[in-house]
Each structure stands twice: as structure tokens, then as C-alpha cells.
């Protein structure tokens, strides 16, 4: 129904009030969700980018967790190797002491045997999440190293592989293999099996 009598000021004020009310609803949605673009209707391009970034963020969180697990495995192996270096140093000191005249070699051999047992115990206990990188029969272990989104939108997880074997493990699953349990080239004895002659 049209009226001949119109109040232009009142109509302008009503239109302004409607616009303010609509903008207020948009602002309240943005404040309550914390998102400037909360749905595709707000801005389709930004919403698409934001959705992809949210997905990537979840993947990056999982990669971050995997990196933490890999770092923990490496830290465990590093701690074991560091302890082994200290123990081998102590064995070396006992061997030097055994070369002195008048030293009770039997007692020194007992001490060396205890240090050798500690050495193997350190290697056996260097296990994290079921993997032992210092007392291992060999094989390849993988650690997650990165998350990559390619230019075409493809997503991939990269890993770094480490090959374990007799040349880079302290023991090879037993006391007779690996760096410390293997046969030395010159002496014919391993660190683990060495006895004072």
C-alpha cells in the first residue's frame, strides 16, 4: 500500500537501521567464531584458502608429533652412544693401568668385565617405542622429516631413512656383533669380549 504522505527522514533512518542491524549480525558471527570468513558466502576465495590451510595445519600438527617421536628416538640413541663412549674410556683406563708392573690384573679384569656388562646393558636399554638403534641386527629405520604441499596442490610426507648394520650400531643384536661386539682388525678381540692377557 502506497501512501501519498511519506516521511523521507524516517524511511532513511529505517534503512540505515536495517543496514546497521545486518552488519551487527555479521560482526557478531565473526566475533563468536573468531573467523573473519566463516563460510563460503562471506568470501568464497578466502574461505577455500582458509579451509585448505586448516587441513594443512592438522597435517602439520601430526608431522610435528612425528618429528618429536623421531627426535626422541635419536636422543635415546645419542644418550646411549655417549654413555658407551664414557664406558669405553673407563675400559681403556683399566687396560693402561694393567700395563703397570705389580698391578693385580685379576681385580682389573673383574672391573673390566663389570664395565663390559654395563656397556651391553646400556645398548640393550636404548630402546624407544620398540626401536633400538644401537643394539640392532640391521635394517632400515625411517623418521618423518617434513610435510610438503606441491605447486599442484599435492601433499606428501617426506621421511629420512637410516640404514643400521654392523658398521654403525654398537652391538648387532648380540654381544658378538656391531662396533663394540665385533672382532677388532688388529687385536682380534672386541671391546666387549676383551680380556687382559
Tab-separated table of C-alpha atoms in Angstrom:
chain	number	residue	atom	x	y	z
A	1	UNK	CA	0.000	0.000	0.000
A	2	UNK	CA	1.473	3.308	-1.017
A	3	UNK	CA	0.934	6.476	0.838
A	4	UNK	CA	0.911	9.966	-0.506
A	5	UNK	CA	2.287	11.174	2.741
A	6	UNK	CA	5.808	9.852	3.186
A	7	UNK	CA	8.371	10.702	5.777
A	8	UNK	CA	11.655	10.603	3.880
A	9	UNK	CA	13.703	11.085	7.024
A	10	UNK	CA	12.002	8.199	8.770
A	11	UNK	CA	12.487	5.934	5.756
A	12	UNK	CA	16.181	6.830	5.520
A	13	UNK	CA	16.593	6.187	9.237
A	14	UNK	CA	14.816	2.828	8.897
A	15	UNK	CA	17.079	1.813	6.011
A	16	UNK	CA	20.152	2.836	7.989
A	17	UNK	CA	18.910	0.853	10.992
A	18	UNK	CA	18.396	-2.240	8.804
A	19	UNK	CA	21.969	-1.935	7.426
A	20	UNK	CA	23.402	-1.479	10.916
A	21	UNK	CA	21.436	-4.497	12.156
A	22	UNK	CA	22.693	-6.640	9.230
A	23	UNK	CA	26.307	-5.543	9.776
A	24	UNK	CA	25.927	-6.162	13.514
A	25	UNK	CA	24.821	-9.751	12.839
A	26	UNK	CA	27.868	-10.291	10.588
A	27	UNK	CA	30.148	-8.799	13.233
A	28	UNK	CA	28.617	-10.954	15.981
A	29	UNK	CA	29.161	-14.083	13.851
A	30	UNK	CA	32.780	-13.109	13.238
A	31	UNK	CA	33.362	-12.391	16.940
A	32	UNK	CA	31.697	-15.589	18.159
A	33	UNK	CA	33.532	-17.825	15.670
A	34	UNK	CA	36.793	-15.887	15.685
A	35	UNK	CA	36.778	-16.071	11.890
A	36	UNK	CA	36.501	-13.117	9.544
A	37	UNK	CA	35.478	-15.536	6.787
A	38	UNK	CA	33.379	-18.201	8.474
A	39	UNK	CA	31.526	-19.591	5.473
A	40	UNK	CA	31.804	-19.607	1.702
A	41	UNK	CA	29.149	-16.889	1.403
A	42	UNK	CA	31.436	-14.432	3.247
A	43	UNK	CA	34.186	-14.671	0.623
A	44	UNK	CA	34.447	-17.837	-1.457
A	45	UNK	CA	38.113	-17.436	-2.425
A	46	UNK	CA	39.316	-16.701	1.113
A	47	UNK	CA	37.118	-19.458	2.514
A	48	UNK	CA	38.665	-22.003	0.112
A	49	UNK	CA	42.177	-20.919	1.072
A	50	UNK	CA	41.306	-20.975	4.770
A	51	UNK	CA	39.828	-24.483	4.501
A	52	UNK	CA	42.998	-25.750	2.816
A	53	UNK	CA	45.155	-24.073	5.449
A	54	UNK	CA	43.102	-25.620	8.274
A	55	UNK	CA	43.613	-29.039	6.723
A	56	UNK	CA	47.347	-28.373	6.325
A	57	UNK	CA	47.540	-27.180	9.921
A	58	UNK	CA	46.162	-30.509	11.152
A	59	UNK	CA	48.630	-32.370	8.958
A	60	UNK	CA	51.466	-30.168	10.213
A	61	UNK	CA	50.434	-30.925	13.779
A	62	UNK	CA	50.685	-34.656	13.034
A	63	UNK	CA	54.064	-34.120	11.339
A	64	UNK	CA	55.222	-32.123	14.357
A	65	UNK	CA	54.268	-35.040	16.613
A	66	UNK	CA	56.121	-37.452	14.301
A	67	UNK	CA	59.178	-35.177	14.329
A	68	UNK	CA	59.052	-35.201	18.128
A	69	UNK	CA	58.982	-39.003	18.111
A	70	UNK	CA	61.927	-39.105	15.701
A	71	UNK	CA	63.871	-36.639	17.850
A	72	UNK	CA	63.176	-38.755	20.926
A	73	UNK	CA	64.499	-41.868	19.152
A	74	UNK	CA	67.640	-40.007	18.106
A	75	UNK	CA	68.093	-38.583	21.605
A	76	UNK	CA	67.802	-42.061	23.085
A	77	UNK	CA	70.424	-43.418	20.678
A	78	UNK	CA	72.676	-40.400	21.273
A	79	UNK	CA	72.485	-40.808	25.053
A	80	UNK	CA	73.355	-44.499	24.750
A	81	UNK	CA	76.327	-43.790	22.465
A	82	UNK	CA	77.527	-41.010	24.789
A	83	UNK	CA	77.351	-43.382	27.774
A	84	UNK	CA	79.134	-46.070	25.747
A	85	UNK	CA	81.956	-43.651	24.944
A	86	UNK	CA	82.407	-42.964	28.657
A	87	UNK	CA	82.426	-46.691	29.472
A	88	UNK	CA	84.916	-47.487	26.688
A	89	UNK	CA	87.113	-44.706	28.095
A	90	UNK	CA	86.988	-46.338	31.518
A	91	UNK	CA	87.867	-49.720	29.990
A	92	UNK	CA	90.798	-48.088	28.215
A	93	UNK	CA	91.988	-46.583	31.513
A	94	UNK	CA	91.848	-50.033	33.150
A	95	UNK	CA	93.854	-51.518	30.275
A	96	UNK	CA	96.503	-48.827	30.649
A	97	UNK	CA	96.603	-49.475	34.391
A	98	UNK	CA	97.023	-53.201	33.678
A	99	UNK	CA	100.281	-52.499	31.826
A	100	UNK	CA	101.895	-51.238	35.035
A	101	UNK	CA	104.142	-53.637	36.931
A	102	UNK	CA	102.838	-55.046	40.194
A	103	UNK	CA	99.139	-54.416	39.442
A	104	UNK	CA	96.607	-57.091	40.375
A	105	UNK	CA	95.350	-57.966	36.904
A	106	UNK	CA	92.632	-60.239	38.248
A	107	UNK	CA	90.912	-57.356	40.021
A	108	UNK	CA	91.332	-55.130	36.989
A	109	UNK	CA	89.823	-57.854	34.805
A	110	UNK	CA	86.836	-58.069	37.197
A	111	UNK	CA	86.348	-54.309	36.867
A	112	UNK	CA	86.644	-54.508	33.076
A	113	UNK	CA	84.092	-57.339	32.993
A	114	UNK	CA	81.655	-55.213	35.000
A	115	UNK	CA	82.205	-52.265	32.659
A	116	UNK	CA	81.635	-54.540	29.659
A	117	UNK	CA	78.365	-55.747	31.202
A	118	UNK	CA	77.328	-52.110	31.734
A	119	UNK	CA	78.244	-51.383	28.121
A	120	UNK	CA	75.942	-54.091	26.802
A	121	UNK	CA	73.212	-53.102	29.278
A	122	UNK	CA	73.328	-49.504	28.015
A	123	UNK	CA	72.970	-50.752	24.439
A	124	UNK	CA	70.077	-53.065	25.325
A	125	UNK	CA	68.175	-50.389	27.227
A	126	UNK	CA	68.474	-47.754	24.482
A	127	UNK	CA	65.044	-48.610	23.144
A	128	UNK	CA	62.340	-46.066	22.371
A	129	UNK	CA	58.902	-47.012	21.126
A	130	UNK	CA	60.091	-50.558	20.444
A	131	UNK	CA	63.072	-49.492	18.333
A	132	UNK	CA	66.689	-49.843	19.394
A	133	UNK	CA	69.135	-48.118	17.069
A	134	UNK	CA	72.330	-49.045	18.917
A	135	UNK	CA	71.710	-52.755	19.508
A	136	UNK	CA	70.129	-53.790	16.232
A	137	UNK	CA	70.522	-56.686	13.833
A	138	UNK	CA	70.356	-54.323	10.869
A	139	UNK	CA	67.779	-52.950	8.515
A	140	UNK	CA	66.398	-49.561	7.628
A	141	UNK	CA	64.556	-47.262	10.016
A	142	UNK	CA	62.649	-44.179	8.889
A	143	UNK	CA	61.981	-40.866	10.580
A	144	UNK	CA	59.391	-38.358	9.361
A	145	UNK	CA	61.299	-35.261	8.302
A	146	UNK	CA	58.863	-32.899	6.551
A	147	UNK	CA	55.431	-32.098	5.149
A	148	UNK	CA	55.349	-30.724	1.595
A	149	UNK	CA	52.498	-29.153	-0.358
A	150	UNK	CA	53.426	-29.119	-4.032
A	151	UNK	CA	52.533	-26.391	-6.504
A	152	UNK	CA	49.762	-28.543	-7.959
A	153	UNK	CA	48.168	-28.953	-4.533
A	154	UNK	CA	49.633	-32.393	-3.925
A	155	UNK	CA	50.565	-33.224	-0.357
A	156	UNK	CA	53.364	-35.533	0.680
A	157	UNK	CA	55.203	-36.545	3.824
A	158	UNK	CA	58.963	-36.954	3.465
A	159	UNK	CA	60.996	-39.349	5.566
A	160	UNK	CA	64.688	-39.779	6.185
A	161	UNK	CA	65.967	-43.345	6.163
A	162	UNK	CA	68.830	-44.636	8.290
A	163	UNK	CA	70.445	-47.955	7.447
A	164	UNK	CA	71.549	-49.847	10.538
A	165	UNK	CA	74.185	-52.540	10.350
A	166	UNK	CA	77.407	-53.862	11.797
A	167	UNK	CA	79.330	-50.677	10.985
A	168	UNK	CA	77.046	-48.167	12.704
A	169	UNK	CA	75.465	-49.970	15.661
A	170	UNK	CA	77.198	-50.571	18.972
A	171	UNK	CA	76.042	-54.173	19.040
A	172	UNK	CA	74.434	-56.268	16.347
A	173	UNK	CA	71.651	-57.766	18.425
A	174	UNK	CA	74.141	-59.920	20.338
A	175	UNK	CA	77.402	-59.376	22.179
A	176	UNK	CA	79.437	-60.646	19.231
A	177	UNK	CA	78.463	-58.149	16.522
A	178	UNK	CA	78.455	-54.433	15.853
A	179	UNK	CA	81.148	-51.843	16.528
A	180	UNK	CA	81.807	-52.836	20.149
A	181	UNK	CA	80.980	-56.514	19.945
A	182	UNK	CA	82.687	-57.193	16.611
A	183	UNK	CA	86.164	-58.532	16.076
A	184	UNK	CA	88.810	-55.822	16.035
A	185	UNK	CA	91.044	-55.738	12.953
A	186	UNK	CA	94.346	-55.513	14.791
A	187	UNK	CA	93.771	-57.049	18.209
A	188	UNK	CA	91.454	-59.847	17.172
A	189	UNK	CA	89.162	-59.028	20.118
A	190	UNK	CA	86.133	-56.854	20.627
A	191	UNK	CA	85.710	-54.192	23.282
A	192	UNK	CA	83.002	-56.290	24.851
A	193	UNK	CA	84.961	-59.538	24.865
A	194	UNK	CA	88.441	-58.105	25.585
A	195	UNK	CA	90.390	-59.722	28.406
A	196	UNK	CA	93.721	-58.822	29.924
A	197	UNK	CA	96.284	-61.226	28.568
